[in-house]
mmCIF file of C-alpha atoms and ligand atoms in Angstrom:
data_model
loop_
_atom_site.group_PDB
_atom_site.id
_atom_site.type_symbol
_atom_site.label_atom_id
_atom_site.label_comp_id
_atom_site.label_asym_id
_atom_site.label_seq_id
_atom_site.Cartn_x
_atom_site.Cartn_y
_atom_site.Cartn_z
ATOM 1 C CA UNK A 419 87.308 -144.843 -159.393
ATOM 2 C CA UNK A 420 85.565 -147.872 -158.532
ATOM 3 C CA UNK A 421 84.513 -150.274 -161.457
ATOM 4 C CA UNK A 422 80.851 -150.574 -162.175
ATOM 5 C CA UNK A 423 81.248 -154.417 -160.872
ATOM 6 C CA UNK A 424 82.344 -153.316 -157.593
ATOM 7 C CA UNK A 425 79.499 -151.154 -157.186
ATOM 8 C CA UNK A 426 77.221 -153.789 -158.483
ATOM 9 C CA UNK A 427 78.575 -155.931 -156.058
ATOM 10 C CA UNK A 428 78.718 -153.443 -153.316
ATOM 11 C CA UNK A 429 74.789 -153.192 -153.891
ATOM 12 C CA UNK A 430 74.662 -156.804 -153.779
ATOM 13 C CA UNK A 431 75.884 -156.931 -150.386
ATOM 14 C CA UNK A 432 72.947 -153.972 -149.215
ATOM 15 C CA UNK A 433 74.993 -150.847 -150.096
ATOM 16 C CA UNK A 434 72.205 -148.574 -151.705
ATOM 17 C CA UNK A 435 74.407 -145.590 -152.187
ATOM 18 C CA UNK A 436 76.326 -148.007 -154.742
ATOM 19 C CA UNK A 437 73.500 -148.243 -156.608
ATOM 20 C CA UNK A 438 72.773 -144.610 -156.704
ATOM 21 C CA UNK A 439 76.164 -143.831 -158.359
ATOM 22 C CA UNK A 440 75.727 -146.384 -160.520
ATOM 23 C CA UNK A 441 72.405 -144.793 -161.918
ATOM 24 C CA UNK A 442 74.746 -141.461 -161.594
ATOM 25 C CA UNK A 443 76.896 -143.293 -164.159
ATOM 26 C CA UNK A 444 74.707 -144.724 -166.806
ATOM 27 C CA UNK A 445 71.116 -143.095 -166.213
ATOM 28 C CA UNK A 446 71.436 -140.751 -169.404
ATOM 29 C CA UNK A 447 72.731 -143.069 -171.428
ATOM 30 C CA UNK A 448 69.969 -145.173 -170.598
ATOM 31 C CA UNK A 449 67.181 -143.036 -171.096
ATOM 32 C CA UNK A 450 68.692 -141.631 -174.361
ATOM 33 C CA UNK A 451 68.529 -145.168 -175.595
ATOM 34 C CA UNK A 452 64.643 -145.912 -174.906
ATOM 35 C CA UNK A 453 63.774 -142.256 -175.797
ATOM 36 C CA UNK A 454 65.469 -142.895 -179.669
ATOM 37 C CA UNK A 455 63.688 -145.983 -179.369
ATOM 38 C CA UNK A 456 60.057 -144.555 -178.251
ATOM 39 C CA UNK A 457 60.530 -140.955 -179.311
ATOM 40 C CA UNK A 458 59.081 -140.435 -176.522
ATOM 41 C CA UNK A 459 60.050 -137.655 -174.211
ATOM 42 C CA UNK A 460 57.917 -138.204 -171.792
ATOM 43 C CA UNK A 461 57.736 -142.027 -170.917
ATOM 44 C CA UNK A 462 61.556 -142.544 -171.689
ATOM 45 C CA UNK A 463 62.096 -141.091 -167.467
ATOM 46 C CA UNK A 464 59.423 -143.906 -166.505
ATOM 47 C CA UNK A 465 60.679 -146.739 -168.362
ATOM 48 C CA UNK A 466 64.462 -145.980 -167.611
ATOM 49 C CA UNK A 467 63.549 -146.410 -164.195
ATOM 50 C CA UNK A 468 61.678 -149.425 -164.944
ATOM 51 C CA UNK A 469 65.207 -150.835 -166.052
ATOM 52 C CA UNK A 470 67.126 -149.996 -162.941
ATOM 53 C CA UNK A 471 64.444 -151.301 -160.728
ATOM 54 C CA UNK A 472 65.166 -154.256 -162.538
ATOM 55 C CA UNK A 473 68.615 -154.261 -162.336
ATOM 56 C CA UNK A 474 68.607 -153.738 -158.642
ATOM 57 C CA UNK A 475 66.029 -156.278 -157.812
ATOM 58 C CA UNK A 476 67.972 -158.689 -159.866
ATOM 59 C CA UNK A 477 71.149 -157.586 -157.382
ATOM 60 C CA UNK A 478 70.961 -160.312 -155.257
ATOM 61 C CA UNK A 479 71.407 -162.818 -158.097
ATOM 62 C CA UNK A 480 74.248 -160.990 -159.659
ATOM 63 C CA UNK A 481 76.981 -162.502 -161.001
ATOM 64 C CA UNK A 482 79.905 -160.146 -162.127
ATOM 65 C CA UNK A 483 80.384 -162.468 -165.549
ATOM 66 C CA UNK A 484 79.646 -159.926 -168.333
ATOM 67 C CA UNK A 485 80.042 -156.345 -168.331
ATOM 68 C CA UNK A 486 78.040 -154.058 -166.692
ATOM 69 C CA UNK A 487 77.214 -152.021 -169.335
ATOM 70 C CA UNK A 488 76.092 -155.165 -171.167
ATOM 71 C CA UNK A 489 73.826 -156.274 -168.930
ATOM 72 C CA UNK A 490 72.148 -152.803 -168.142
ATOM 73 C CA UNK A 491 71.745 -152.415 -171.958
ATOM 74 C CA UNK A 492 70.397 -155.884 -172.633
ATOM 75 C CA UNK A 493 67.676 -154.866 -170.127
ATOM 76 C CA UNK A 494 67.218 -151.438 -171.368
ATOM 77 C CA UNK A 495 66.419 -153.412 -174.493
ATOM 78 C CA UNK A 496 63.920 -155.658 -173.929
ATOM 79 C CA UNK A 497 62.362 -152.863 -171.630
ATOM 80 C CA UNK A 498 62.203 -150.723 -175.031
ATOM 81 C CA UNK A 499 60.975 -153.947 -177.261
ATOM 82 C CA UNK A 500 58.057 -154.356 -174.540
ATOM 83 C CA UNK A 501 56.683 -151.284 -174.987
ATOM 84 C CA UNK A 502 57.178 -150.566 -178.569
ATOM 85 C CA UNK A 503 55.244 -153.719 -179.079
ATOM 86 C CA UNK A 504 52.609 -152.838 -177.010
ATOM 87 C CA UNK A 505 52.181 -149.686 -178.130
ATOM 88 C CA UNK A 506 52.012 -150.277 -181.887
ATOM 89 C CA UNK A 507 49.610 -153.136 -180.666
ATOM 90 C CA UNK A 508 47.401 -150.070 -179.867
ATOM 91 C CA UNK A 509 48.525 -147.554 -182.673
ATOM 92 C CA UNK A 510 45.802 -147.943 -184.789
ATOM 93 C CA UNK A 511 43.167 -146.787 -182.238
ATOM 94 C CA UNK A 512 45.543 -143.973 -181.381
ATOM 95 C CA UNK A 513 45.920 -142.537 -184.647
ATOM 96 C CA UNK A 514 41.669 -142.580 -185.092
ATOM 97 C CA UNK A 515 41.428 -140.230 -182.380
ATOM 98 C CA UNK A 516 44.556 -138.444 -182.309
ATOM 99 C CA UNK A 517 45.263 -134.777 -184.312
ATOM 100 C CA UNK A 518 46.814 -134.382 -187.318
ATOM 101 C CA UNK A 519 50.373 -133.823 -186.261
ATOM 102 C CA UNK A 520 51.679 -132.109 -183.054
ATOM 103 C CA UNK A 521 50.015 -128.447 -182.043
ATOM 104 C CA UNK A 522 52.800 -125.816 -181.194
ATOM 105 C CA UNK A 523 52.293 -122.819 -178.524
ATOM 106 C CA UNK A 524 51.107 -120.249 -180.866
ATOM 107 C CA UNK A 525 52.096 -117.968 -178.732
ATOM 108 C CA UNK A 526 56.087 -118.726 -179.124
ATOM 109 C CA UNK A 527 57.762 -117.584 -182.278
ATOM 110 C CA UNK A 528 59.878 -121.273 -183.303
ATOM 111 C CA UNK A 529 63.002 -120.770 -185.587
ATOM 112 C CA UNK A 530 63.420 -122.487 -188.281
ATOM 113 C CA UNK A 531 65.978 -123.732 -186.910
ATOM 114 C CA UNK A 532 63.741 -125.986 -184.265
ATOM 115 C CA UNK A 533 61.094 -126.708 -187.106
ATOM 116 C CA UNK A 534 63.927 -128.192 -188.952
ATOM 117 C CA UNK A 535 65.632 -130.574 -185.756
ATOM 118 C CA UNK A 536 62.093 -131.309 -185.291
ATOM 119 C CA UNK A 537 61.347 -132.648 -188.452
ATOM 120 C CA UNK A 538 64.641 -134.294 -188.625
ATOM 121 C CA UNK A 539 64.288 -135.822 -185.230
ATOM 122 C CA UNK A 540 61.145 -137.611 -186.710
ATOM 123 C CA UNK A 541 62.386 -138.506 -190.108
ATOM 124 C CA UNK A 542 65.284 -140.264 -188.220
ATOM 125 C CA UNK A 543 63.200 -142.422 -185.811
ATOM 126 C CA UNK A 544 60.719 -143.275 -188.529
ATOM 127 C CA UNK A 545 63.735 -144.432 -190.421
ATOM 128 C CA UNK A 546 65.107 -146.253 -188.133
ATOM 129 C CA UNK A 547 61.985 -148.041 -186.797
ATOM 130 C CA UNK A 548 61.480 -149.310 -190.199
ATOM 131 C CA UNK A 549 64.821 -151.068 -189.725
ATOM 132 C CA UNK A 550 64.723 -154.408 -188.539
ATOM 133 C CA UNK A 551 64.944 -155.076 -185.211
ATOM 134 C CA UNK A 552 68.519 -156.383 -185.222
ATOM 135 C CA UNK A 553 70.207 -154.006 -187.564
ATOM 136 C CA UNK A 554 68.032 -151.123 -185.432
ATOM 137 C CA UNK A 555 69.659 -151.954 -182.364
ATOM 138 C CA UNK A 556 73.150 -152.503 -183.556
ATOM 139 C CA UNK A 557 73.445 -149.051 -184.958
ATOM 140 C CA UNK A 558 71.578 -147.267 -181.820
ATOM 141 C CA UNK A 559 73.846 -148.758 -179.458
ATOM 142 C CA UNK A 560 77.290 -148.518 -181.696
ATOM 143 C CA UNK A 561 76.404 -145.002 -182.901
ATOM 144 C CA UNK A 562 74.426 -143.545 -179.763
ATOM 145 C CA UNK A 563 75.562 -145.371 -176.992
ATOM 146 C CA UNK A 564 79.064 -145.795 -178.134
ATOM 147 C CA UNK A 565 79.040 -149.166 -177.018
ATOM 148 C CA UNK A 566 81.727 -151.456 -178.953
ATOM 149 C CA UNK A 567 81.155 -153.925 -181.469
ATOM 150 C CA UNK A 568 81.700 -156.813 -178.655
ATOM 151 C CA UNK A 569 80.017 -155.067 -176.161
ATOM 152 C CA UNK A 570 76.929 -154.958 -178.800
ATOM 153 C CA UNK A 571 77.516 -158.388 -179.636
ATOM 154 C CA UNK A 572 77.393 -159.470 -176.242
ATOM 155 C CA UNK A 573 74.226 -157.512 -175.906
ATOM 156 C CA UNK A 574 72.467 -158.923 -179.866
ATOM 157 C CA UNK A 575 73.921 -162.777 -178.497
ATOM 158 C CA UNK A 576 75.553 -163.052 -181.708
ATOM 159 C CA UNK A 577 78.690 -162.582 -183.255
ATOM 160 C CA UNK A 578 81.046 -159.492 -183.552
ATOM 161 C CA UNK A 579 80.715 -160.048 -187.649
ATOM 162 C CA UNK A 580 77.011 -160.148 -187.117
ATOM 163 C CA UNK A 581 76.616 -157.095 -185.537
ATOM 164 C CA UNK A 582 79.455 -155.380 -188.439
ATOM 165 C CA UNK A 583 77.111 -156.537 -190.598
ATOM 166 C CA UNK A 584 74.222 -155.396 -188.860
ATOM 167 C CA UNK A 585 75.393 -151.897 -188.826
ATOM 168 C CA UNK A 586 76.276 -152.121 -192.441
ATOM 169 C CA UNK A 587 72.721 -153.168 -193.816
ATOM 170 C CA UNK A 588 71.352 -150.865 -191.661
ATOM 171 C CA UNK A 589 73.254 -148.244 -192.885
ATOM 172 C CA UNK A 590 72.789 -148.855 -196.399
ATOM 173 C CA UNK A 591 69.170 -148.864 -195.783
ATOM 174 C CA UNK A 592 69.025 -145.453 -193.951
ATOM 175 C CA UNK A 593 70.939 -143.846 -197.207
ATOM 176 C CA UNK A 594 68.133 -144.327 -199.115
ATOM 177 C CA UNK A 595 65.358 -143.862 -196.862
ATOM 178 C CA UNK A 596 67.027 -140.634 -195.876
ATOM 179 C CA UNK A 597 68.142 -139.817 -199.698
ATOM 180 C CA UNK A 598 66.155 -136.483 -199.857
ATOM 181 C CA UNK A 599 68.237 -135.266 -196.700
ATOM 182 C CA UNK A 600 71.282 -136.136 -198.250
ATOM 183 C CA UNK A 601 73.360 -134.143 -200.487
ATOM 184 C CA UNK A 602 72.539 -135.531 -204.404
ATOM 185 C CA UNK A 603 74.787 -136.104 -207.415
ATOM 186 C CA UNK A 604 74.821 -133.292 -209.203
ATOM 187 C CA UNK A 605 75.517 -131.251 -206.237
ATOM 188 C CA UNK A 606 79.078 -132.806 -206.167
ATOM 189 C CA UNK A 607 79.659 -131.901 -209.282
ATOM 190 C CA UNK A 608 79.962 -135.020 -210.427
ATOM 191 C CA UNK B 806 86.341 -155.647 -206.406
ATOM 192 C CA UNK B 807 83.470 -154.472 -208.743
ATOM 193 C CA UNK B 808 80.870 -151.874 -207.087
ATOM 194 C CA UNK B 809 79.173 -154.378 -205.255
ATOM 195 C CA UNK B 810 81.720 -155.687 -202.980
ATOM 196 C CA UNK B 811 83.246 -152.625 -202.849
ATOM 197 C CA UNK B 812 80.155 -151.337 -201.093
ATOM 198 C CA UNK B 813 79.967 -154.180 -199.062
ATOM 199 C CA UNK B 814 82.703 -153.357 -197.537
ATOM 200 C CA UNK B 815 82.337 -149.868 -197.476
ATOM 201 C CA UNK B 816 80.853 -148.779 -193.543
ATOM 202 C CA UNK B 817 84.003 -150.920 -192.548
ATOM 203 C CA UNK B 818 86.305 -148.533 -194.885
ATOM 204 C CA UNK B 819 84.609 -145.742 -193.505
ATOM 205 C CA UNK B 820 85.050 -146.970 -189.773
ATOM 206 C CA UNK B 821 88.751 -147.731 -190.119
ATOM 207 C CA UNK B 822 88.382 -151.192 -189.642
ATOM 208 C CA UNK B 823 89.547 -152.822 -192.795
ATOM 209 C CA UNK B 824 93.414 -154.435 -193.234
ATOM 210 C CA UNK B 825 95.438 -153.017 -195.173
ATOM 211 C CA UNK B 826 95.236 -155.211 -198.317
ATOM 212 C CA UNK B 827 90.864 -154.322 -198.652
ATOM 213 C CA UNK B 828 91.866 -150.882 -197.985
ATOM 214 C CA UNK B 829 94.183 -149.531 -200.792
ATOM 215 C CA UNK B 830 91.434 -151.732 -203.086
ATOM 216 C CA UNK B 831 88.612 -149.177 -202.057
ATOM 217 C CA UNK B 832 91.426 -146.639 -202.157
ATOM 218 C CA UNK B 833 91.979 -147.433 -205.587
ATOM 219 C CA UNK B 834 88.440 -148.290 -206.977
ATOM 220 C CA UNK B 835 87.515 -145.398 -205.126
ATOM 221 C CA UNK B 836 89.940 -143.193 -207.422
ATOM 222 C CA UNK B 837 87.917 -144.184 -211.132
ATOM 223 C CA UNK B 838 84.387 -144.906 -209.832
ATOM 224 C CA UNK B 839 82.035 -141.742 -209.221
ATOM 225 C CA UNK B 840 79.154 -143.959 -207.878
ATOM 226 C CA UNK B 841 80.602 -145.672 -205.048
ATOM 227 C CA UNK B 842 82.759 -142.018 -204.553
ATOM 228 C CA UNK B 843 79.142 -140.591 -204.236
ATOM 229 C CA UNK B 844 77.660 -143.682 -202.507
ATOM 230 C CA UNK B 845 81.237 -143.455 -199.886
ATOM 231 C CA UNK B 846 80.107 -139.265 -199.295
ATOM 232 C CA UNK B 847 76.421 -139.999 -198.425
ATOM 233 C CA UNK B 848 77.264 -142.874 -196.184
ATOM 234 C CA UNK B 849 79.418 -140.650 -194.031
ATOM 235 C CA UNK B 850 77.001 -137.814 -194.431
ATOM 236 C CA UNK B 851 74.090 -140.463 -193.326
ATOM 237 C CA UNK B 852 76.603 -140.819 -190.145
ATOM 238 C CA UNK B 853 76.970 -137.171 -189.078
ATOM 239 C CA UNK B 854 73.331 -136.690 -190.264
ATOM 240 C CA UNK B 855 72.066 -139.383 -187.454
ATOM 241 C CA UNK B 856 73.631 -136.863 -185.523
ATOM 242 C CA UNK B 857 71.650 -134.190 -185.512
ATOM 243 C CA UNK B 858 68.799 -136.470 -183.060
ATOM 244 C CA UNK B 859 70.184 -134.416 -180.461
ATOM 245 C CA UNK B 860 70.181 -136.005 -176.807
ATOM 246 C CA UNK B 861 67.437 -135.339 -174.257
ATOM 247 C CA UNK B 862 68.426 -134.047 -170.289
ATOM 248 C CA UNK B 863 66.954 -136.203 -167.527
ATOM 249 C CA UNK B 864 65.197 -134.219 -165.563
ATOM 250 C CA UNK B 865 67.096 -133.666 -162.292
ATOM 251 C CA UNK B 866 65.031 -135.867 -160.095
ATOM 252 C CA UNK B 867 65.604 -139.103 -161.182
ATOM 253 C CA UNK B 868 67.842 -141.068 -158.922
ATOM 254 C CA UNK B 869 65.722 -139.790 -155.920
ATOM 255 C CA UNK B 870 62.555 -140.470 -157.849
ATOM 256 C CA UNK B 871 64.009 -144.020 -158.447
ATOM 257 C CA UNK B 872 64.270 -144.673 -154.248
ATOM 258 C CA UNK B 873 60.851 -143.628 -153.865
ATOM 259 C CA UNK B 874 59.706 -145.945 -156.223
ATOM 260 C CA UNK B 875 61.787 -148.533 -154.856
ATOM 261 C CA UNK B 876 60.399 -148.191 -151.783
ATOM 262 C CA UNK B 877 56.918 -148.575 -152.864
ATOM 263 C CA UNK B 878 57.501 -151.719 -154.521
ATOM 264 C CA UNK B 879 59.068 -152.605 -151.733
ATOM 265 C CA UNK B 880 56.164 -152.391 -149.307
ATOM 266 C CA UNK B 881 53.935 -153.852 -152.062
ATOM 267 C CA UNK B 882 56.414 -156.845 -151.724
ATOM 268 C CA UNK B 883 55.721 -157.276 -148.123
ATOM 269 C CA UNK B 884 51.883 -158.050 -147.850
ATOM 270 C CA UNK B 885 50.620 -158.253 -143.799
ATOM 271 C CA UNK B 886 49.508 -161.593 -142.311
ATOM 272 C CA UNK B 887 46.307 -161.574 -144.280
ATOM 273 C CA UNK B 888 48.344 -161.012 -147.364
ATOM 274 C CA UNK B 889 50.525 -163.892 -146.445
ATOM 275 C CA UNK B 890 47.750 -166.156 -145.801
ATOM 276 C CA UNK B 891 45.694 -164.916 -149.315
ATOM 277 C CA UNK B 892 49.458 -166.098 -150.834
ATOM 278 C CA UNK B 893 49.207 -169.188 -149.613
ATOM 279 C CA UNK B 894 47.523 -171.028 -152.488
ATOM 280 C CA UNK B 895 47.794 -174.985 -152.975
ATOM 281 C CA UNK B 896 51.112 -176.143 -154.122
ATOM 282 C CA UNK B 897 49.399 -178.595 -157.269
ATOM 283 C CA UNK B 898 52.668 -180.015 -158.438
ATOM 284 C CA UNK B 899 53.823 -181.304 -154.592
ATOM 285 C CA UNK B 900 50.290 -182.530 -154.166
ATOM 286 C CA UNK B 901 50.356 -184.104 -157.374
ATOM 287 C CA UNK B 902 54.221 -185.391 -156.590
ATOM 288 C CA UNK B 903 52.498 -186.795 -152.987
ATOM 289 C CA UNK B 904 50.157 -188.690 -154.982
ATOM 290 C CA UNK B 905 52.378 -190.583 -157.349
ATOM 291 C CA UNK B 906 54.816 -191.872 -154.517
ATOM 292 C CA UNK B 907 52.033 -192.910 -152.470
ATOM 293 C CA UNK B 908 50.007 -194.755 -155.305
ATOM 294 C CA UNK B 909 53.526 -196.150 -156.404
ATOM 295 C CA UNK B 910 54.053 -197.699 -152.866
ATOM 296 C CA UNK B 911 50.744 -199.348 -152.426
ATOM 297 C CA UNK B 912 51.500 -201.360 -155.953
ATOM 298 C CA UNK B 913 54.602 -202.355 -154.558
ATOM 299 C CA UNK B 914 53.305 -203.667 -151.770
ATOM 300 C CA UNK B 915 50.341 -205.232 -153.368
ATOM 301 C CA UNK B 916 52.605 -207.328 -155.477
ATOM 302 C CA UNK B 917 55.784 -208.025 -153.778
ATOM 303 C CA UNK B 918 53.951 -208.869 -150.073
ATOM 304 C CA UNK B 919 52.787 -212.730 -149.324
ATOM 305 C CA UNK B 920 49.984 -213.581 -150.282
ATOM 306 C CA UNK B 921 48.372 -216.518 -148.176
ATOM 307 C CA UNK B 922 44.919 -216.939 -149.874
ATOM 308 C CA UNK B 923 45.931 -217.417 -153.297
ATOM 309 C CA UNK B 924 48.880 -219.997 -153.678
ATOM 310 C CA UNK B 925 49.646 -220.653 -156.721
ATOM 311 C CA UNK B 926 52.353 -223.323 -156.673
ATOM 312 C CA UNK B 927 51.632 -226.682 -154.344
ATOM 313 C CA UNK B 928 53.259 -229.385 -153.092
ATOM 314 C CA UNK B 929 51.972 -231.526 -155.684
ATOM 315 C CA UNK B 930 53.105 -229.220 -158.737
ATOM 316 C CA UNK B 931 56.700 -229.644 -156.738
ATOM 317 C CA UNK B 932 56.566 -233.046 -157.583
ATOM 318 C CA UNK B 933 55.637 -233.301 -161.335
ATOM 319 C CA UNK B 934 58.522 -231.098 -161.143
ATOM 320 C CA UNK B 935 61.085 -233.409 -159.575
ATOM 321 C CA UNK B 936 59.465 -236.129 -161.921
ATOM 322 C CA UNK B 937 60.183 -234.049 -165.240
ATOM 323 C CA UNK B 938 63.522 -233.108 -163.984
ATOM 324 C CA UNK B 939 64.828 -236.536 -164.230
ATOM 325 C CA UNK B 940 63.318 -237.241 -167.184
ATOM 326 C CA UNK B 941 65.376 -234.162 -168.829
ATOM 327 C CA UNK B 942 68.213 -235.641 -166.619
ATOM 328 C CA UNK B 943 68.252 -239.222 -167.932
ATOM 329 C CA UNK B 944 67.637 -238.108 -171.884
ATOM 330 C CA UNK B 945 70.604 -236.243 -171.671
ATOM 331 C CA UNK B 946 72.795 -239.020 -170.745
ATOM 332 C CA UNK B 947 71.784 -240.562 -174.633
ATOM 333 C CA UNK B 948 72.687 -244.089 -173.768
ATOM 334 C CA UNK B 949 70.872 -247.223 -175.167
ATOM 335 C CA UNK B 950 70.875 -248.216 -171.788
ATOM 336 C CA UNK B 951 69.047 -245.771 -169.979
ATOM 337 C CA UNK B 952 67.214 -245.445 -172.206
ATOM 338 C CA UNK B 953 65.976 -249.114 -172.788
ATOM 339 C CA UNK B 954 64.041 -248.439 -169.233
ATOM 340 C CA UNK B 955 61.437 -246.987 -170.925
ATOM 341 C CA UNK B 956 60.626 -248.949 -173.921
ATOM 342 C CA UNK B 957 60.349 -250.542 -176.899
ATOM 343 C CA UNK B 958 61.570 -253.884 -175.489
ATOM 344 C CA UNK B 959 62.498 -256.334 -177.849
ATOM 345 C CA UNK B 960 61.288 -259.763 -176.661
ATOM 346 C CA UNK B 961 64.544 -261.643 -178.150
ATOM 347 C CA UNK B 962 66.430 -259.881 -175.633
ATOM 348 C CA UNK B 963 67.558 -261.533 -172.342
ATOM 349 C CA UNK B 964 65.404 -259.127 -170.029
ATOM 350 C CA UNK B 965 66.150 -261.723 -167.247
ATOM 351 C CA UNK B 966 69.743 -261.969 -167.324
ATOM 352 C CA UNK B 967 71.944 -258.732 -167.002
ATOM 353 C CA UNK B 968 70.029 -256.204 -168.065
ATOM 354 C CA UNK B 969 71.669 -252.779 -167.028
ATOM 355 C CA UNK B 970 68.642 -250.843 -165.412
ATOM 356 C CA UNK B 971 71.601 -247.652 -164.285
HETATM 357 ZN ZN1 ZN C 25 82.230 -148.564 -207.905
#
């Protein structure tokens, strides 16, 4: 199988059908990444392809130096970062004229089940956009993208302890914001 | 290790990624401490818990829907001749660069060119140079002698007879 760098360079050189298997490759991953970053279902397809059409207008400039995935998620990044800032710019007019909470279809009977991964889906995001930006993104792309620590590191431009560290704080942070979803003492028996 | 540091260290424990030393510490704190036992159980709970934010499916569209928008911005990045000519705005920074080098090259020449009208140094400041010039010359030599040309002259000298006028 031919290396992501090949096919970057292959696109480079004006071989489009490169670039399509790249997407292929990492196009889920990608739009996973800005969707747990926006929650948002529907924009995450727009803005994914907001970050290829970077990447392949940036082609002709491309240097195989880092890793692909490195680069692509560096992008995906500040992609994410643009909008979320731009969109809490304008929360606050939003939430004046918005509903209280999302409407279901009556008309379907919903599980508990869904009502639960719902709610949990939320609680998650809210707890993790009240992470700082840094520790955020260290445990979304370690956890959810399975990148590595130095892949991470390469993306954060810091240092492989950083990010560790990163992903520690974070973590730490999440237990207690997320306390009431996790078992408590005296259910251990303790 | 007291609770602290053994908490610190504790998403690394969890991961794997501590040597072998740190490890049988946590091991062993681990084994009479119920709050970082508890605090160990939740973290890896938290883990599996972040979990649950299940993945979405792109719909199935998107690499082709990607070309089409490609080639959209593509055509937007080729405007016609009008477009070309709207995108030709001034270049400030070469004008401004145009400028300098030309106002820099007219001071040169202004300065460093001959100028006829206004001379500055004549002929006759050339010669109350020569004059001072042996002046400087002749004081530098420091001898009675040549020096005596130019005064006081003692009267009881014999001016007539060999007086050395070198
Ligand atoms: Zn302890």
């Amino acid at each position: 199988m031919e290396s992501d760098i090949e096919l970057m360079l292959r696109t480079k050189a004006g071989d489009d059908s490169a670039f399509s298997e790249l997407m292929n490759r990492h196009y889920k991953g990608v739009l996973n990444y800005i969707y747990r970053f926006t929650n948002l279902r529907e924009n995450s397809e727009d803005l994914a392809q907001e970050v290829f059409l970077r990447v392949y207008r940036s082609a002709k400039q491309y240097r195989p130096e880092a890793k692909f995935t490195t680069w692509l998620y560096k992008i995906a990044t500040n992609v994410s970062l643009t909008y979320v800032k731009k969109k809490n710019k304008n929360v606050s007019l939003d939430e004046m004229n918005e509903n209280t909470g999302e409407v279901e279809d009556s008309g379907v009977e919903i599980s508990d089940d869904i009502i639960y991964r719902k709610e949990i889906k939320n609680v998650i995001f809210s707890a993790m956009e009240s992470l700082p930006e840094r520790e955020k993104i260290a445990i979304m792309l370690c956890k959810y993208e399975g990148l590595s620590y130095e892949e991470t590191a390469s993306v954060l431009e810091c240092t492989v302890g950083a990010v560790k560290a990163y992903v520690h704080r974070g973590r730490m942070k999440l237990i207690s914001k997320l306390k009431p979803y996790l078992t408590e003492e005296e259910e251990y028996g303790l | 290790m007291d609770c602290k540091d053994i908490k610190e260290i504790l998403t690394q424990y969890s991961l794997d990624d501590l040597g072998q030393v740190e490890k049988v510490g946590v091991e062993r704190h681990l084994e009479g401490c119920r709050e970082c036992k508890m605090f160990l159980s939740q973290s890896q709970e938290l883990w599996s818990l972040l979990d649950t934010w299940e993945e979405i499916e792109p719909g199935g569209k998107f690499v082709s829907n990607f070309w089409d928008k490609a080639s959209i911005e593509e055509t937007k990045l080729q405007p016609g001749f009008l477009g070309k000519l709207r995108n030709l705005k001034p270049n400030w920074s070469l004008a401004g660069a145009m400028a300098s080098i030309f106002l820099v090259s007219v001071l040169t020449f202004a300065v460093f060119s001959p100028d006829t009208t206004n001379t500055l140094f004549t002929s006759a400041d050339e010669q109350d140079e020569l004059i001072l010039m042996e002046l400087d010359d002749a004081l530098s030599r420091e001898t009675a002698d040549v020096l005596s040309i130019y005064g006081p002259w003692d009267d009881t000298l014999d001016v007539s007879g060999n007086g050395d006028m070198n």
